[in-house]
Structures are given as structure tokens and as C-alpha cells.
Short mmCIF file of C-alpha atoms in Angstrom, two decimals:
data_model
loop_
_atom_site.label_atom_id
_atom_site.label_comp_id
_atom_site.label_asym_id
_atom_site.label_seq_id
_atom_site.Cartn_x
_atom_site.Cartn_y
_atom_site.Cartn_z
CA MET A 1 141.43 81.45 -32.26
CA ASN A 2 139.48 84.26 -33.87
CA TYR A 3 140.42 87.87 -33.21
CA LYS A 4 137.64 88.41 -30.64
CA GLU A 5 138.84 85.43 -28.59
CA ILE A 6 142.41 86.74 -28.72
CA ILE A 7 141.31 90.19 -27.55
CA SER A 8 139.19 88.64 -24.79
CA ASP A 9 142.22 86.73 -23.46
CA LEU A 10 144.38 89.84 -23.61
CA GLU A 11 141.80 91.85 -21.66
CA LYS A 12 141.81 89.09 -19.02
CA LYS A 13 145.63 89.28 -18.87
CA LEU A 14 145.94 85.77 -20.29
CA PHE A 15 149.10 86.10 -22.38
CA HIS A 16 150.61 83.46 -24.65
CA PRO A 17 154.36 83.14 -25.32
CA VAL A 18 154.06 83.38 -29.12
CA TYR A 19 151.50 84.99 -31.45
CA PHE A 20 151.67 84.56 -35.20
CA PHE A 21 149.35 86.87 -37.15
CA CYS A 22 149.26 86.35 -40.91
CA GLY A 23 146.96 86.89 -43.89
CA GLU A 24 145.97 89.25 -46.66
CA GLU A 25 144.00 91.71 -44.50
CA PRO A 26 146.45 93.93 -42.52
CA PHE A 27 143.72 95.64 -40.50
CA TYR A 28 143.26 92.77 -38.04
CA ILE A 29 147.01 92.20 -37.74
CA ASP A 30 147.58 95.86 -36.87
CA MET A 31 144.60 95.91 -34.49
CA LEU A 32 145.70 92.83 -32.53
CA THR A 33 149.31 94.04 -32.38
CA ASN A 34 148.13 97.39 -31.06
CA VAL A 35 146.09 95.68 -28.33
CA ILE A 36 149.12 93.63 -27.26
CA GLU A 37 151.31 96.74 -27.21
CA LYS A 38 148.89 98.38 -24.77
CA SER A 39 147.77 95.37 -22.73
CA VAL A 40 150.83 93.47 -21.57
CA LEU A 41 152.97 96.23 -20.07
CA ASP A 42 152.15 99.50 -18.41
CA GLU A 43 153.69 102.77 -19.59
CA THR A 44 156.69 102.65 -17.24
CA GLU A 45 157.49 99.01 -18.07
CA ARG A 46 157.47 99.51 -21.85
CA GLU A 47 160.61 101.63 -21.91
CA PHE A 48 162.85 98.69 -20.93
CA ASN A 49 160.74 95.70 -21.92
CA GLN A 50 159.02 96.37 -25.24
CA PHE A 51 161.04 96.01 -28.45
CA VAL A 52 160.06 96.29 -32.10
CA PHE A 53 161.98 94.62 -34.92
CA TYR A 54 161.35 95.12 -38.64
CA GLY A 55 161.70 92.10 -40.87
CA ARG A 56 163.73 93.76 -43.59
CA ASP A 57 166.32 95.06 -41.09
CA SER A 58 166.71 91.98 -38.93
CA ASN A 59 166.93 88.19 -38.90
CA LEU A 60 165.34 85.36 -36.92
CA ALA A 61 168.43 84.64 -34.80
CA THR A 62 168.54 88.25 -33.54
CA VAL A 63 164.82 88.23 -32.72
CA LEU A 64 164.99 84.95 -30.81
CA ASP A 65 168.12 86.04 -28.96
CA ALA A 66 166.10 88.99 -27.64
CA ALA A 67 163.15 86.71 -26.86
CA TYR A 68 165.27 84.44 -24.63
CA ARG A 69 166.19 87.35 -22.34
CA PHE A 70 164.40 88.05 -19.07
CA PRO A 71 162.31 91.17 -18.47
CA MET A 72 163.68 94.04 -16.40
CA MET A 73 161.57 94.95 -13.35
CA ALA A 74 158.41 93.57 -14.98
CA ASN A 75 156.60 90.25 -15.31
CA TYR A 76 156.90 90.19 -19.10
CA GLN A 77 158.79 91.60 -22.04
CA VAL A 78 157.15 92.11 -25.43
CA ILE A 79 158.96 91.45 -28.71
CA ILE A 80 157.08 92.54 -31.85
CA VAL A 81 158.31 91.65 -35.32
CA LYS A 82 156.62 93.93 -37.85
CA GLU A 83 156.67 93.09 -41.57
CA ALA A 84 157.71 89.58 -40.55
CA GLN A 85 157.19 88.35 -44.10
CA ASP A 86 160.54 90.06 -44.87
CA LEU A 87 162.36 88.48 -41.91
CA LYS A 88 165.44 86.58 -43.00
CA ASP A 89 165.33 82.82 -42.35
CA LEU A 90 161.84 82.90 -40.84
CA LEU A 91 160.76 80.19 -43.27
CA PRO A 92 162.97 77.30 -44.39
CA ARG A 93 164.62 77.94 -47.74
CA ALA A 94 163.53 75.90 -50.75
CA LYS A 95 166.65 73.71 -50.54
CA GLU A 96 166.07 73.03 -46.84
CA LYS A 97 162.60 71.55 -46.81
CA SER A 98 163.45 68.04 -45.67
CA LYS A 99 161.91 66.94 -42.38
CA GLU A 100 165.32 66.86 -40.76
CA ASP A 101 166.08 70.44 -41.81
CA GLU A 102 162.73 71.71 -40.54
CA LYS A 103 163.21 70.04 -37.16
CA GLU A 104 166.38 72.05 -36.73
CA HIS A 105 164.72 75.34 -37.67
CA LEU A 106 165.33 78.06 -35.07
CA LEU A 107 161.68 78.97 -34.59
CA ILE A 108 160.65 75.33 -34.14
CA SER A 109 163.35 74.96 -31.50
CA TYR A 110 162.07 78.07 -29.72
CA LEU A 111 158.47 76.86 -29.86
CA ASN A 112 159.53 73.61 -28.21
CA ASN A 113 160.60 75.58 -25.14
CA PRO A 114 159.49 79.24 -25.37
CA GLN A 115 160.52 81.83 -22.81
CA LYS A 116 157.49 82.06 -20.51
CA THR A 117 158.15 85.69 -19.59
CA THR A 118 158.30 86.82 -23.23
CA VAL A 119 155.34 87.68 -25.44
CA LEU A 120 156.68 87.26 -28.98
CA VAL A 121 154.51 88.58 -31.84
CA PHE A 122 155.05 87.97 -35.56
CA CYS A 123 153.15 90.27 -37.96
CA TYR A 124 153.29 88.32 -41.22
CA LYS A 125 151.30 90.52 -43.59
CA TYR A 126 149.76 89.87 -47.02
CA LYS A 127 150.74 86.19 -46.98
CA THR A 128 149.69 82.93 -45.36
CA LEU A 129 151.65 79.95 -44.12
CA ASP A 130 151.85 76.69 -46.03
CA MET A 131 150.12 74.49 -43.46
CA ARG A 132 151.72 71.35 -44.94
CA THR A 133 155.13 72.29 -43.54
CA SER A 134 156.45 71.19 -40.16
CA LEU A 135 157.03 74.82 -39.18
CA ALA A 136 153.43 75.84 -39.86
CA LYS A 137 152.10 72.80 -38.02
CA LYS A 138 154.30 73.60 -35.05
CA ILE A 139 153.16 77.24 -35.02
CA SER A 140 149.53 76.08 -35.18
CA LYS A 141 150.06 73.71 -32.26
CA SER A 142 152.34 75.74 -29.98
CA ALA A 143 151.46 79.39 -30.72
CA VAL A 144 148.37 81.53 -31.19
CA LEU A 145 147.91 81.46 -34.97
CA PHE A 146 145.46 83.88 -36.55
CA GLU A 147 144.87 84.26 -40.29
CA ALA A 148 143.31 87.57 -41.36
CA LYS A 149 141.35 86.93 -44.54
CA ARG A 150 140.47 89.77 -46.89
CA LEU A 151 136.75 90.41 -47.12
CA TYR A 152 134.81 90.27 -50.37
CA ASP A 153 133.14 93.47 -51.52
CA ASN A 154 129.69 92.16 -50.64
CA GLN A 155 130.82 91.55 -47.02
CA ILE A 156 131.87 95.17 -46.44
CA PRO A 157 128.40 96.63 -45.61
CA ALA A 158 127.84 94.06 -42.86
CA TRP A 159 131.35 94.70 -41.54
CA ILE A 160 130.67 98.45 -41.32
CA GLU A 161 127.36 97.86 -39.56
CA ASN A 162 128.97 95.53 -37.01
CA TYR A 163 131.92 97.87 -36.45
CA LEU A 164 129.54 100.72 -35.64
CA LYS A 165 127.24 98.48 -33.60
CA ASP A 166 130.16 97.60 -31.32
CA LYS A 167 130.58 101.35 -30.74
CA GLY A 168 126.87 101.83 -29.99
CA LEU A 169 125.99 103.42 -33.34
CA ILE A 170 123.74 102.50 -36.27
CA ILE A 171 123.84 103.67 -39.88
CA GLY A 172 121.07 104.27 -42.41
CA HIS A 173 120.82 102.20 -45.60
CA LYS A 174 121.68 105.08 -47.93
CA ALA A 175 124.58 106.24 -45.77
CA LEU A 176 125.89 102.68 -45.66
CA ALA A 177 125.74 102.33 -49.45
CA LEU A 178 127.49 105.68 -49.87
CA LEU A 179 130.34 104.67 -47.57
CA THR A 180 130.68 101.28 -49.23
CA GLU A 181 130.89 102.73 -52.73
CA TYR A 182 133.31 105.48 -51.75
CA LEU A 183 135.69 103.62 -49.41
CA GLY A 184 136.00 100.27 -51.17
CA ASN A 185 137.20 97.21 -49.21
CA ASP A 186 140.27 98.62 -47.43
CA LEU A 187 139.34 97.99 -43.78
CA SER A 188 142.07 100.26 -42.43
CA LYS A 189 140.80 103.15 -44.53
CA ILE A 190 137.19 102.40 -43.62
CA SER A 191 137.91 102.23 -39.88
CA ASN A 192 139.87 105.51 -40.02
CA GLU A 193 136.95 107.28 -41.68
CA LEU A 194 134.44 105.75 -39.26
CA ASN A 195 136.58 106.90 -36.35
CA LYS A 196 136.39 110.43 -37.76
CA LEU A 197 132.61 110.20 -37.64
CA MET A 198 132.65 108.97 -34.07
CA ILE A 199 134.56 112.02 -32.89
CA THR A 200 131.47 114.17 -33.42
CA ILE A 201 128.68 111.58 -33.18
CA ALA A 202 128.04 110.11 -29.75
CA PRO A 203 126.09 106.88 -29.21
CA PRO A 204 123.29 106.08 -29.39
CA ALA A 205 122.76 107.77 -32.73
CA GLU A 206 122.19 107.00 -36.40
CA ILE A 207 124.80 108.06 -38.93
CA THR A 208 123.21 109.81 -41.91
CA VAL A 209 124.42 110.95 -45.32
CA ASN A 210 124.64 114.49 -43.93
CA ASP A 211 127.03 113.26 -41.23
CA ILE A 212 129.18 111.62 -43.90
CA GLU A 213 129.27 114.75 -46.03
CA GLN A 214 130.21 116.99 -43.10
CA ASN A 215 132.82 114.72 -41.49
CA ILE A 216 134.33 112.64 -44.28
CA GLY A 217 133.92 114.97 -47.24
CA ILE A 218 131.84 112.70 -49.48
CA SER A 219 129.19 114.79 -51.22
CA LYS A 220 125.73 113.42 -50.55
CA ASP A 221 124.54 114.65 -53.97
CA TYR A 222 127.61 114.15 -56.16
CA ASN A 223 128.96 110.64 -55.69
CA VAL A 224 129.17 107.35 -57.55
CA PHE A 225 126.14 105.98 -55.72
CA GLU A 226 123.96 108.86 -56.96
CA LEU A 227 125.49 108.48 -60.42
CA HIS A 228 124.32 104.86 -60.46
CA ASN A 229 120.81 105.96 -59.56
CA ALA A 230 120.81 108.62 -62.28
CA LEU A 231 121.99 106.16 -64.94
CA GLY A 232 119.62 103.46 -63.69
CA SER A 233 116.64 105.80 -64.03
CA LYS A 234 117.98 107.34 -67.29
CA ASP A 235 117.99 110.78 -65.64
CA ALA A 236 120.29 112.58 -68.09
CA GLY A 237 120.25 115.92 -66.27
CA LYS A 238 121.23 114.47 -62.92
CA ALA A 239 123.90 112.22 -64.44
CA MET A 240 125.53 115.17 -66.24
CA ARG A 241 125.48 117.36 -63.11
CA ILE A 242 127.26 114.64 -61.16
CA ILE A 243 129.80 113.98 -63.88
CA ASN A 244 130.55 117.69 -64.30
CA TYR A 245 131.31 117.74 -60.58
CA PHE A 246 133.58 114.69 -60.97
CA ALA A 247 135.31 116.28 -63.98
CA SER A 248 136.11 119.41 -61.96
CA ASN A 249 137.29 117.37 -58.97
CA THR A 250 139.22 114.47 -60.48
CA LYS A 251 141.67 114.36 -57.57
CA ASP A 252 138.86 113.39 -55.19
CA ASN A 253 137.04 111.35 -57.85
CA PRO A 254 139.71 109.40 -59.79
CA PHE A 255 138.52 108.09 -63.13
CA VAL A 256 139.84 104.59 -62.47
CA LEU A 257 137.80 104.23 -59.25
CA SER A 258 134.62 105.50 -60.89
CA MET A 259 135.16 103.05 -63.76
CA GLY A 260 135.46 100.19 -61.29
CA ALA A 261 132.25 101.25 -59.56
CA LEU A 262 130.38 101.56 -62.88
CA TYR A 263 131.60 98.15 -64.00
CA SER A 264 130.43 96.64 -60.71
CA TYR A 265 127.02 98.31 -61.02
CA PHE A 266 126.32 97.21 -64.59
CA SER A 267 127.69 93.73 -63.86
CA LYS A 268 125.03 93.40 -61.16
CA LEU A 269 122.40 94.37 -63.74
CA LEU A 270 123.70 91.62 -66.01
CA ILE A 271 123.39 89.13 -63.16
CA TYR A 272 119.88 90.39 -62.45
CA HIS A 273 118.80 89.53 -66.00
CA THR A 274 120.08 85.95 -65.60
CA LEU A 275 118.08 85.28 -62.43
CA LYS A 276 115.14 82.94 -62.65
CA ASP A 277 113.89 83.97 -59.23
CA LYS A 278 113.46 87.76 -59.19
CA THR A 279 111.80 88.03 -55.81
CA PRO A 280 113.38 90.79 -53.66
CA ASN A 281 115.13 88.45 -51.21
CA SER A 282 116.56 86.32 -54.01
CA VAL A 283 117.77 89.38 -55.93
CA ALA A 284 119.41 90.83 -52.80
CA ALA A 285 121.24 87.57 -52.08
CA SER A 286 122.35 87.06 -55.69
CA LEU A 287 123.60 90.63 -56.17
CA GLY A 288 125.10 90.95 -52.70
CA VAL A 289 123.15 94.14 -51.92
CA SER A 290 120.83 95.24 -49.15
CA PRO A 291 117.15 94.39 -49.72
CA PHE A 292 116.58 98.14 -49.29
CA PHE A 293 118.13 98.74 -52.74
CA VAL A 294 116.58 95.86 -54.67
CA LYS A 295 113.84 98.10 -56.08
CA ASP A 296 116.52 100.30 -57.70
CA TYR A 297 118.08 97.32 -59.47
CA ILE A 298 114.68 96.03 -60.58
CA SER A 299 113.88 99.47 -62.03
CA ALA A 300 117.28 99.73 -63.73
CA GLY A 301 116.87 96.19 -65.08
CA LYS A 302 113.76 97.38 -66.93
CA ALA A 303 115.68 100.35 -68.36
CA TYR A 304 118.60 98.22 -69.63
CA SER A 305 118.01 95.10 -71.66
CA MET A 306 120.62 92.35 -72.00
CA GLU A 307 121.52 93.73 -75.44
CA SER A 308 121.95 97.29 -74.17
CA LEU A 309 124.09 96.06 -71.28
CA GLN A 310 126.34 94.33 -73.77
CA LYS A 311 126.77 97.72 -75.41
CA VAL A 312 127.43 99.37 -72.04
CA MET A 313 130.18 96.90 -71.16
CA HIS A 314 131.81 97.49 -74.54
CA ILE A 315 131.79 101.26 -73.91
CA LEU A 316 133.23 100.83 -70.42
CA LYS A 317 136.05 98.72 -71.81
CA GLU A 318 136.72 101.34 -74.50
CA TYR A 319 137.03 104.16 -71.96
CA ASP A 320 139.08 102.08 -69.56
CA LEU A 321 141.60 101.66 -72.37
CA LYS A 322 141.41 105.36 -73.25
CA SER A 323 142.17 106.28 -69.63
CA LYS A 324 145.36 104.22 -70.01
CA GLY A 325 146.35 106.01 -73.21
CA VAL A 326 145.11 103.45 -75.72
CA GLY A 327 143.52 105.32 -78.64
CA ASN A 328 143.68 108.56 -76.68
CA ILE A 329 146.25 111.29 -77.22
CA SER A 330 144.93 114.44 -75.62
CA MET A 331 141.78 113.80 -73.52
CA ASP A 332 142.23 114.28 -69.78
CA GLU A 333 140.13 112.58 -67.09
CA GLY A 334 137.56 115.38 -67.07
CA ALA A 335 136.94 115.06 -70.80
CA LEU A 336 136.82 111.26 -70.57
CA TYR A 337 134.24 111.49 -67.81
CA LYS A 338 131.93 113.72 -69.85
CA GLU A 339 132.20 111.74 -73.07
CA LEU A 340 131.68 108.40 -71.29
CA ILE A 341 128.55 109.51 -69.45
CA LEU A 342 127.09 111.13 -72.58
CA LYS A 343 127.39 107.78 -74.33
CA LEU A 344 125.81 105.91 -71.41
CA VAL A 345 122.97 108.44 -71.08
CA TYR A 346 122.21 108.46 -74.82
CA LEU A 347 123.02 104.79 -75.31
CA ASP A 348 120.37 104.21 -77.99
CA LYS A 349 122.01 106.81 -80.25
CA VAL A 350 125.54 105.46 -79.89
CA VAL A 351 126.99 103.55 -82.83
CA LEU A 352 129.87 101.35 -81.78
CA GLU A 353 133.04 101.62 -83.85
CA SER A 354 133.43 97.83 -83.69
CA GLU A 355 131.36 94.86 -82.71
CA PRO A 356 131.56 93.81 -79.03
CA ASP A 357 134.30 91.25 -78.58
CA TRP A 358 132.23 89.11 -76.18
CA GLN A 359 128.70 87.84 -76.08
CA ILE A 360 126.15 87.59 -73.28
CA ILE A 361 124.94 84.02 -72.97
#
């Protein structure tokens, strides 16, 4: 089942005895668990019938002992195991992986005859089950198994658009790019920031860069997205104004995050130069960007040749190492920011101390 199907069943009061949520993306695991916490029992029933265990502080026998009990003055009881990846004896130990051992596993035994009045939820974060094992096969067959996969960076814009669409809101292209660059791919962080926006913006409405600046605190003029545009158009003045802002606000603009964003931007320019088909739709698909921004990459591709991009990547590597203390004794993040951008802005005048240690093919 996908998460929408699970939520649909919960809203219809169709509850299953066992739910097993796993995967690298905790956002969906937390969201589904939260829905179960609020859907199965009413407020008065929760006090005596809803229990939370934490994997590190418990074991499977204790959890299942609670699951076998009957609810008190309610139709169901809810047992939630958070951080289940740390639960002792949840998975068979390495020395106990024979078929006979797995058949005797406590959870398999429970799944063979689960307590119908218990809703048992396992929150198995940051990991997945080995589907070759008898336990995983039994969970897949006898429980609601949902794997939350982490999204790739190029899937984040569509996720944000769909998240807002479900709430009756839309977002402009520039605002979407700004959020994507600033918030990264942490869905929990993204949803928290979007929820902040929705406190003051009622549907139907379009979220703009001004809304983001006022409610989230991302400057519409001084951000990594605008820095990319300044570098792509070789606008030295604008690039230095942005980087001076970053240098004076390193807490809100960590050097390591800006480096990652710059590397991603120039990597896309490298990919652009390798494309045989440079039509807008093809470029958008290959770079994983909105067609709205293709013209910016085409313009930047004219400003940076393959050879100059090789030089850029060498400089980025150099300053990544300097930010970690390699070849750098006294420069703080502010100074590193300024020196890095000066070299990128005046790239043609920079003489590398050593030859690049990789070649563009």
C-alpha cells in the first residue's frame, strides 16, 4: 500500500492489526504514525489504550505482551513502537537465520494470529527490511508494509508543488526554486517551513518570493539561487553583494551548504555542455530543472566553456578543503566566501597553483 491508500483506510476507520513503516525517509513514517495516533481512538480512550514504546528502551517480548492485551472501555488499543530499528530481537540475529529459527520468531508467531483489537505500529526508520527473509515475507503478507524512500534532489520541486496543491495553494517558479535551493531534500524541514507559510496565506493563493522572505526568513535578494544567477551572467557586482551578505551572516548561510549548492549548479553546466540535444525540454529533463529556468542555464553555458568549468571545479575543491582546515590556518568562513567568489567572478585572471587532478571527457 502507498501512504495515500493507508491514510484513506484510516479515514474510513478501516484499521489493520499490524503496520510496519520502514525506509530512509522519516517524514512519511512520522506522518502516518501521527494519523494513526489521532484516528483510531478518541481523546478519552487514548489515556488507557494508547501506548508508546521506544526501541532502545524495550524489547520485542515486552511489546508483544502489551499487544496481546484487550482494550479498556474501547474497541481498540494502539501500540506504537518508535525507533523500532533499535528494538532488541526485532530481527533474527545473524546466528539464527535458519528457516527453523525464523519460524519460531516472536513477531512471526504474532502475525500468525494477531490480536484483532490491537493496532500495532512499528516505526523502523532509516533502514529497510531484507525481503529475502521469512520475517520480511511474513510482514509483507500479514501486515501493512510501507517503505518510505528518500527522494532525489530533482524530485523535491514536484513534491513541494503537490504538497501545496493538496492544501489549495500554488507557488511561483522563482519561489519554488528559492525554497528548493534553501531547504534541500529534508521533507520534514520542508513541510515545517511550508506550514509556516500556510498560517498566513489562505487558499486559493500563490506563494511568492516576498511571502517566503517575510515568513521563512530567506532573503529574496541575497540567497544561493540569486548567487547562481549572478555567477551565470558574470555579474561581479551582484555576486559580491550577495557574498558580503553571506559573509556577515554565516550562521544562516553555512559555507558547507553554499559549497554544495555551487557544486550542484556548476555540475549542471557541465552536463549541459555534454548534451547533444539542447532543446529546452531536453535540457530541462537532463538537468532536472523546471523548463522555466532553462534559459538561465543556456545563458550560463555560453559564459562558461568546458575548460573554464574544469577550472571552476578545481577551485571549488580547493575551497572545500580549506573550509575543512586543509591548507588554511586563519581564514574564517567569511573570508573564504569572499576569496572564493572573487576567483569565480574573475576566473580568467586566476592562475591555478596546480594542474586540475581530473579531466573533462
